[in-house]
mmCIF file of C-alpha atoms in Angstrom:
data_model
loop_
_atom_site.group_PDB
_atom_site.id
_atom_site.type_symbol
_atom_site.label_atom_id
_atom_site.label_comp_id
_atom_site.label_asym_id
_atom_site.label_seq_id
_atom_site.Cartn_x
_atom_site.Cartn_y
_atom_site.Cartn_z
ATOM 1 C CA MET A 1 60.259 26.660 -24.473
ATOM 2 C CA PRO A 2 60.549 29.655 -26.800
ATOM 3 C CA GLU A 3 64.162 30.737 -27.064
ATOM 4 C CA LEU A 4 65.828 33.894 -28.347
ATOM 5 C CA PRO A 5 64.826 33.466 -32.036
ATOM 6 C CA GLU A 6 61.195 32.725 -31.182
ATOM 7 C CA VAL A 7 60.984 35.613 -28.721
ATOM 8 C CA GLU A 8 62.651 37.983 -31.181
ATOM 9 C CA SER A 9 60.201 36.865 -33.870
ATOM 10 C CA THR A 10 57.332 37.531 -31.466
ATOM 11 C CA VAL A 11 58.716 40.997 -30.702
ATOM 12 C CA ARG A 12 58.931 41.856 -34.396
ATOM 13 C CA TYR A 13 55.374 40.635 -34.906
ATOM 14 C CA LEU A 14 54.095 42.748 -32.015
ATOM 15 C CA ARG A 15 56.127 45.801 -32.944
ATOM 16 C CA GLU A 16 54.233 46.133 -36.214
ATOM 17 C CA ARG A 17 50.832 45.705 -34.552
ATOM 18 C CA VAL A 18 50.799 47.334 -31.112
ATOM 19 C CA GLU A 19 53.557 49.946 -30.961
ATOM 20 C CA GLY A 20 52.000 53.378 -30.478
ATOM 21 C CA LEU A 21 48.601 52.048 -29.429
ATOM 22 C CA LEU A 22 46.714 53.041 -26.289
ATOM 23 C CA ILE A 23 45.712 50.400 -23.738
ATOM 24 C CA THR A 24 42.064 50.820 -22.773
ATOM 25 C CA ASP A 25 41.604 47.880 -20.392
ATOM 26 C CA ALA A 26 42.984 44.512 -19.295
ATOM 27 C CA SER A 27 41.283 41.285 -18.282
ATOM 28 C CA ILE A 28 43.094 38.629 -16.253
ATOM 29 C CA GLY A 29 41.893 35.043 -16.470
ATOM 30 C CA TRP A 30 44.696 33.495 -14.400
ATOM 31 C CA ALA A 31 45.840 35.613 -11.460
ATOM 32 C CA ARG A 32 49.236 33.919 -11.081
ATOM 33 C CA THR A 33 50.264 35.118 -14.528
ATOM 34 C CA ILE A 34 50.701 38.568 -12.953
ATOM 35 C CA HIS A 35 53.867 38.325 -10.890
ATOM 36 C CA THR A 36 54.277 41.826 -9.490
ATOM 37 C CA HIS A 37 50.744 43.012 -8.717
ATOM 38 C CA THR A 38 47.219 41.865 -8.055
ATOM 39 C CA PRO A 39 45.048 41.509 -11.167
ATOM 40 C CA LYS A 40 43.115 44.621 -10.181
ATOM 41 C CA GLN A 41 46.278 46.670 -9.704
ATOM 42 C CA PHE A 42 47.660 45.352 -12.993
ATOM 43 C CA SER A 43 44.563 46.440 -14.920
ATOM 44 C CA GLN A 44 44.518 49.857 -13.247
ATOM 45 C CA LEU A 45 48.209 50.480 -13.914
ATOM 46 C CA LEU A 46 47.833 49.647 -17.618
ATOM 47 C CA HIS A 47 44.725 51.780 -18.132
ATOM 48 C CA ARG A 48 45.261 54.630 -20.618
ATOM 49 C CA ARG A 49 48.946 53.790 -21.109
ATOM 50 C CA THR A 50 50.505 53.878 -24.563
ATOM 51 C CA ILE A 51 52.831 51.112 -25.762
ATOM 52 C CA GLN A 52 55.753 53.241 -26.889
ATOM 53 C CA GLU A 53 58.254 50.532 -27.781
ATOM 54 C CA VAL A 54 58.418 46.737 -28.042
ATOM 55 C CA PHE A 55 61.804 45.068 -27.628
ATOM 56 C CA ARG A 56 63.496 41.940 -26.290
ATOM 57 C CA ARG A 57 65.856 41.220 -23.395
ATOM 58 C CA GLY A 58 66.994 37.614 -23.220
ATOM 59 C CA LYS A 59 63.814 35.527 -23.443
ATOM 60 C CA PHE A 60 61.603 38.391 -22.233
ATOM 61 C CA VAL A 61 59.228 40.378 -24.408
ATOM 62 C CA ALA A 62 59.449 43.945 -23.114
ATOM 63 C CA MET A 63 57.234 46.983 -23.672
ATOM 64 C CA ARG A 64 58.071 50.548 -22.746
ATOM 65 C CA LEU A 65 54.944 52.337 -21.521
ATOM 66 C CA SER A 66 53.994 56.008 -21.382
ATOM 67 C CA SER A 67 53.813 57.857 -18.062
ATOM 68 C CA PRO A 68 52.545 57.908 -15.402
ATOM 69 C CA GLY A 69 53.059 54.517 -13.789
ATOM 70 C CA PRO A 70 55.544 51.645 -14.080
ATOM 71 C CA ALA A 71 57.686 52.238 -17.158
ATOM 72 C CA PHE A 72 57.877 48.654 -18.422
ATOM 73 C CA LEU A 73 55.700 45.620 -19.012
ATOM 74 C CA LEU A 74 57.745 42.431 -19.315
ATOM 75 C CA ILE A 75 56.419 39.073 -20.414
ATOM 76 C CA HIS A 76 58.141 35.705 -20.103
ATOM 77 C CA LEU A 77 56.493 33.068 -22.279
ATOM 78 C CA ARG A 78 57.998 30.163 -20.305
ATOM 79 C CA MET A 79 56.999 26.711 -21.606
ATOM 80 C CA SER A 80 53.871 27.333 -23.643
ATOM 81 C CA GLY A 81 53.096 31.046 -23.696
ATOM 82 C CA ALA A 82 52.164 32.788 -26.933
ATOM 83 C CA LEU A 83 51.151 36.348 -27.776
ATOM 84 C CA ASP A 84 48.757 37.255 -30.539
ATOM 85 C CA VAL A 85 46.985 40.397 -31.706
ATOM 86 C CA VAL A 86 43.387 39.826 -32.765
ATOM 87 C CA SER A 87 40.128 41.714 -33.021
ATOM 88 C CA SER A 88 38.235 42.259 -29.774
ATOM 89 C CA SER A 89 35.343 40.419 -31.407
ATOM 90 C CA ALA A 90 37.388 37.248 -31.991
ATOM 91 C CA ALA A 91 36.317 34.201 -30.017
ATOM 92 C CA ALA A 92 38.088 33.753 -26.695
ATOM 93 C CA SER A 93 40.215 30.710 -25.924
ATOM 94 C CA SER A 94 39.995 28.807 -22.660
ATOM 95 C CA HIS A 95 43.771 29.236 -22.385
ATOM 96 C CA ASP A 96 43.769 33.037 -22.713
ATOM 97 C CA ARG A 97 45.323 34.060 -19.385
ATOM 98 C CA VAL A 98 45.545 37.817 -20.000
ATOM 99 C CA VAL A 99 43.736 39.956 -22.549
ATOM 100 C CA ILE A 100 44.913 43.540 -23.034
ATOM 101 C CA TYR A 101 42.427 45.736 -24.882
ATOM 102 C CA LEU A 102 43.825 48.303 -27.303
ATOM 103 C CA GLU A 103 42.399 51.231 -29.174
ATOM 104 C CA GLY A 104 40.951 50.479 -32.590
ATOM 105 C CA GLY A 105 39.173 47.318 -31.505
ATOM 106 C CA LYS A 106 42.337 45.235 -31.083
ATOM 107 C CA THR A 107 43.351 42.906 -28.272
ATOM 108 C CA LEU A 108 46.722 41.525 -27.238
ATOM 109 C CA ARG A 109 46.086 38.021 -25.946
ATOM 110 C CA PHE A 110 48.445 35.956 -23.850
ATOM 111 C CA ASN A 111 47.579 32.307 -24.391
ATOM 112 C CA ASP A 112 49.348 29.897 -22.063
ATOM 113 C CA THR A 113 48.224 26.275 -21.885
ATOM 114 C CA ARG A 114 50.530 25.283 -19.020
ATOM 115 C CA LYS A 115 50.078 28.477 -16.993
ATOM 116 C CA PHE A 116 53.822 28.966 -16.430
ATOM 117 C CA GLY A 117 54.116 32.306 -18.227
ATOM 118 C CA ARG A 118 54.521 35.490 -16.209
ATOM 119 C CA MET A 119 53.957 39.249 -16.614
ATOM 120 C CA TYR A 120 55.775 41.968 -14.700
ATOM 121 C CA LEU A 121 55.206 45.701 -14.328
ATOM 122 C CA CYS A 122 58.300 47.560 -13.160
ATOM 123 C CA GLU A 123 59.836 51.016 -13.081
ATOM 124 C CA ASP A 124 63.358 49.769 -13.807
ATOM 125 C CA LEU A 125 64.230 46.880 -16.127
ATOM 126 C CA HIS A 126 66.907 45.735 -13.684
ATOM 127 C CA GLU A 127 64.194 44.797 -11.193
ATOM 128 C CA VAL A 128 63.345 41.829 -13.408
ATOM 129 C CA VAL A 129 66.183 41.269 -15.884
ATOM 130 C CA GLY A 130 69.147 42.785 -14.067
ATOM 131 C CA ASN A 131 70.801 39.392 -13.583
ATOM 132 C CA LEU A 132 70.731 38.406 -17.255
ATOM 133 C CA GLY A 133 74.021 37.895 -19.031
ATOM 134 C CA VAL A 134 75.347 39.276 -22.303
ATOM 135 C CA GLU A 135 73.126 39.309 -25.386
ATOM 136 C CA PRO A 136 74.699 36.915 -27.904
ATOM 137 C CA LEU A 137 73.750 39.101 -30.876
ATOM 138 C CA ASP A 138 75.158 42.310 -29.388
ATOM 139 C CA ASP A 139 78.499 43.700 -30.532
ATOM 140 C CA ALA A 140 79.733 43.271 -26.953
ATOM 141 C CA PHE A 141 79.577 39.500 -27.398
ATOM 142 C CA GLU A 142 82.955 38.669 -28.952
ATOM 143 C CA PRO A 143 85.124 35.529 -29.174
ATOM 144 C CA GLY A 144 87.068 36.899 -26.231
ATOM 145 C CA THR A 145 83.849 36.969 -24.235
ATOM 146 C CA LEU A 146 83.615 33.193 -24.486
ATOM 147 C CA ARG A 147 87.213 32.826 -23.387
ATOM 148 C CA GLU A 148 86.537 34.925 -20.298
ATOM 149 C CA ILE A 149 83.439 32.852 -19.533
ATOM 150 C CA PHE A 150 85.019 29.437 -20.114
ATOM 151 C CA VAL A 151 88.532 29.838 -18.732
ATOM 152 C CA SER A 152 87.795 29.243 -15.040
ATOM 153 C CA ARG A 153 84.796 26.915 -15.289
ATOM 154 C CA LYS A 154 85.239 23.176 -15.003
ATOM 155 C CA GLY A 155 81.562 22.308 -15.467
ATOM 156 C CA ALA A 156 80.166 20.900 -18.702
ATOM 157 C CA VAL A 157 79.829 23.343 -21.576
ATOM 158 C CA LYS A 158 76.136 22.766 -22.277
ATOM 159 C CA PRO A 159 74.746 23.818 -18.858
ATOM 160 C CA LEU A 160 77.053 26.821 -18.984
ATOM 161 C CA LEU A 161 75.595 27.974 -22.299
ATOM 162 C CA LEU A 162 72.091 27.451 -20.908
ATOM 163 C CA ASN A 163 72.785 29.684 -17.907
ATOM 164 C CA GLN A 164 70.790 32.865 -18.538
ATOM 165 C CA ASN A 165 72.919 34.802 -16.067
ATOM 166 C CA ILE A 166 75.922 34.275 -18.342
ATOM 167 C CA ILE A 167 74.520 34.376 -21.886
ATOM 168 C CA ALA A 168 70.915 35.511 -22.265
ATOM 169 C CA GLY A 169 68.535 33.828 -24.669
ATOM 170 C CA LEU A 170 70.107 30.481 -25.542
ATOM 171 C CA GLY A 171 67.963 27.445 -24.786
ATOM 172 C CA ASN A 172 68.018 23.695 -25.248
ATOM 173 C CA ILE A 173 67.360 23.583 -28.983
ATOM 174 C CA TYR A 174 69.915 26.171 -30.066
ATOM 175 C CA VAL A 175 72.627 25.084 -27.640
ATOM 176 C CA ASP A 176 72.478 21.595 -29.166
ATOM 177 C CA GLU A 177 72.647 23.195 -32.604
ATOM 178 C CA VAL A 178 75.666 25.412 -31.950
ATOM 179 C CA LEU A 179 77.631 22.687 -30.156
ATOM 180 C CA TRP A 180 77.069 20.374 -33.108
ATOM 181 C CA LYS A 181 78.186 23.048 -35.557
ATOM 182 C CA ALA A 182 81.319 23.693 -33.488
ATOM 183 C CA SER A 183 81.989 19.936 -33.058
ATOM 184 C CA ILE A 184 82.033 20.244 -29.256
ATOM 185 C CA HIS A 185 80.740 17.445 -27.041
ATOM 186 C CA PRO A 186 78.071 18.817 -24.646
ATOM 187 C CA LEU A 187 79.818 17.239 -21.622
ATOM 188 C CA THR A 188 83.217 18.775 -22.390
ATOM 189 C CA PRO A 189 84.443 20.820 -19.405
ATOM 190 C CA ALA A 190 84.208 24.466 -20.423
ATOM 191 C CA CYS A 191 87.814 25.175 -19.448
ATOM 192 C CA SER A 192 88.981 22.341 -21.732
ATOM 193 C CA VAL A 193 87.417 23.648 -24.934
ATOM 194 C CA PRO A 194 90.352 24.362 -27.306
ATOM 195 C CA LEU A 195 90.927 28.024 -28.067
ATOM 196 C CA ASN A 196 90.414 27.510 -31.799
ATOM 197 C CA LYS A 197 87.004 25.993 -31.056
ATOM 198 C CA LEU A 198 85.890 29.086 -29.147
ATOM 199 C CA GLY A 199 86.030 31.194 -32.290
ATOM 200 C CA ILE A 200 84.077 28.525 -34.160
ATOM 201 C CA LEU A 201 81.514 28.332 -31.349
ATOM 202 C CA HIS A 202 81.154 32.117 -31.249
ATOM 203 C CA ARG A 203 80.501 32.215 -34.988
ATOM 204 C CA ALA A 204 78.057 29.284 -34.725
ATOM 205 C CA ILE A 205 76.048 31.086 -32.038
ATOM 206 C CA LYS A 206 75.799 34.299 -34.056
ATOM 207 C CA GLU A 207 75.028 32.581 -37.365
ATOM 208 C CA THR A 208 72.525 30.086 -35.960
ATOM 209 C CA LEU A 209 70.522 32.677 -34.065
ATOM 210 C CA THR A 210 70.529 35.074 -37.015
ATOM 211 C CA GLU A 211 69.371 32.340 -39.390
ATOM 212 C CA ALA A 212 66.673 31.160 -36.985
ATOM 213 C CA ILE A 213 65.324 34.684 -36.518
ATOM 214 C CA ALA A 214 65.137 35.141 -40.296
ATOM 215 C CA LEU A 215 63.023 31.972 -40.418
ATOM 216 C CA ALA A 216 60.826 33.045 -37.469
ATOM 217 C CA GLY A 217 62.324 30.371 -35.230
ATOM 218 C CA THR A 218 61.116 26.809 -35.128
ATOM 219 C CA ASP A 219 57.692 25.305 -34.647
ATOM 220 C CA PHE A 220 59.380 22.161 -33.302
ATOM 221 C CA GLY A 221 57.744 21.066 -30.048
ATOM 222 C CA ASP A 222 55.552 22.919 -27.600
ATOM 223 C CA GLY A 223 55.175 26.628 -27.104
ATOM 224 C CA VAL A 224 57.189 27.969 -30.012
ATOM 225 C CA VAL A 225 56.238 30.282 -32.840
ATOM 226 C CA TYR A 226 53.567 28.787 -35.042
ATOM 227 C CA GLY A 227 54.829 28.558 -38.601
ATOM 228 C CA GLY A 228 58.510 28.948 -37.709
ATOM 229 C CA MET A 229 60.580 27.439 -40.510
ATOM 230 C CA TYR A 230 63.953 26.829 -38.874
ATOM 231 C CA GLN A 231 64.783 23.117 -39.083
ATOM 232 C CA PRO A 232 67.192 21.859 -36.391
ATOM 233 C CA LEU A 233 70.171 19.929 -37.726
ATOM 234 C CA VAL A 234 70.723 17.844 -34.595
ATOM 235 C CA TYR A 235 68.100 18.650 -31.954
ATOM 236 C CA GLY A 236 65.300 16.093 -31.946
ATOM 237 C CA ARG A 237 67.049 13.944 -34.548
ATOM 238 C CA ASP A 238 68.246 11.097 -32.323
ATOM 239 C CA GLY A 239 68.340 7.819 -34.226
ATOM 240 C CA THR A 240 68.871 9.531 -37.581
ATOM 241 C CA PRO A 241 72.134 10.003 -39.535
ATOM 242 C CA CYS A 242 74.322 13.006 -38.772
ATOM 243 C CA ASN A 243 74.115 15.551 -41.584
ATOM 244 C CA ARG A 244 77.895 15.846 -41.534
ATOM 245 C CA CYS A 245 79.263 12.311 -41.155
ATOM 246 C CA SER A 246 76.206 9.988 -41.246
ATOM 247 C CA THR A 247 76.902 8.592 -37.751
ATOM 248 C CA THR A 248 73.682 7.996 -35.809
ATOM 249 C CA ILE A 249 72.705 10.964 -33.645
ATOM 250 C CA LYS A 250 72.413 10.079 -29.959
ATOM 251 C CA LYS A 251 70.371 11.541 -27.134
ATOM 252 C CA ILE A 252 71.590 11.772 -23.556
ATOM 253 C CA VAL A 253 70.593 13.807 -20.504
ATOM 254 C CA VAL A 254 72.848 16.699 -19.531
ATOM 255 C CA GLY A 255 71.831 18.900 -16.630
ATOM 256 C CA GLN A 256 68.360 17.318 -16.707
ATOM 257 C CA ARG A 257 67.888 18.369 -20.310
ATOM 258 C CA GLY A 258 67.524 16.062 -23.294
ATOM 259 C CA THR A 259 70.672 16.569 -25.341
ATOM 260 C CA HIS A 260 71.346 15.573 -28.943
ATOM 261 C CA PHE A 261 74.822 15.143 -30.414
ATOM 262 C CA CYS A 262 76.917 13.193 -32.909
ATOM 263 C CA PRO A 263 79.320 10.809 -31.120
ATOM 264 C CA ALA A 264 81.735 10.925 -34.066
ATOM 265 C CA CYS A 265 81.767 14.665 -34.757
ATOM 266 C CA GLN A 266 81.506 15.795 -31.160
ATOM 267 C CA LYS A 267 84.153 13.962 -29.185
ATOM 268 C CA LYS A 268 85.155 15.111 -25.728
ATOM 269 C CA SER A 269 88.203 17.351 -25.817
ATOM 270 C CA ARG A 270 91.352 16.024 -24.187
ATOM 271 C CA SER A 271 93.245 19.277 -24.528
ATOM 272 C CA LYS A 272 94.671 21.126 -21.563
ATOM 273 C CA ALA A 273 92.604 23.677 -19.751
ATOM 274 C CA LEU A 274 92.542 27.215 -21.115
ATOM 275 C CA ARG A 275 95.137 29.539 -19.687
ATOM 276 C CA VAL A 276 94.892 33.305 -19.466
ATOM 277 C CA ARG A 277 98.032 34.985 -20.782
#
């Protein structure tokens, strides 16, 4: 599933190509892609609207639209969704679920092999993304933020970091990456992560996401940005030597997600639970 770096890379790609353009029509090939309206309503509400701004919230691609009508179009790529801008004369794909026609002979095509992706039209962003947690690249996300999140939670650290209602945008690949960089075992209870490790984890999250965005994310697996050059250091590398200590990387299941870690570098913490002073 595309995660924050892949979605941010998609937003930057779209921003250069569709911002400021007028929508002339929309064609829906898979009705369930449209979550908030019928396909007919969706097409009518987009007609003659200008895409004023393209931005990201969590794993959502968001577009601010001109008046009148719903102010925002939000797109969640889910497992295999991808957005591309091509000429209206380009050959259609059997997996094109929504095609938005733009002025100048362009089309914005939502290709989604598995049909899990969704589009939303809404007047207020909070209708769709109001429950999302803090953005990990925002200034508001500080080392103290992690302490506040972790201090009272006894559950394993990996599922906590995957919870979009707590931190928005992190997914399976990058959570494995940042836990490896911070030398934290994915099953460590969140409240038992040593305080000094929280600062390391905070820095690992910021640095990893920033690096991955600069490299357009990863093309590892299904549904990510084609041509992404970020190479995971631990995710997907089970059975190979750890880049830090040469111990064989292992794969386990944590919260129903395949999880990669180094058993030597990432030992479970035995420290006492965090305490608020």
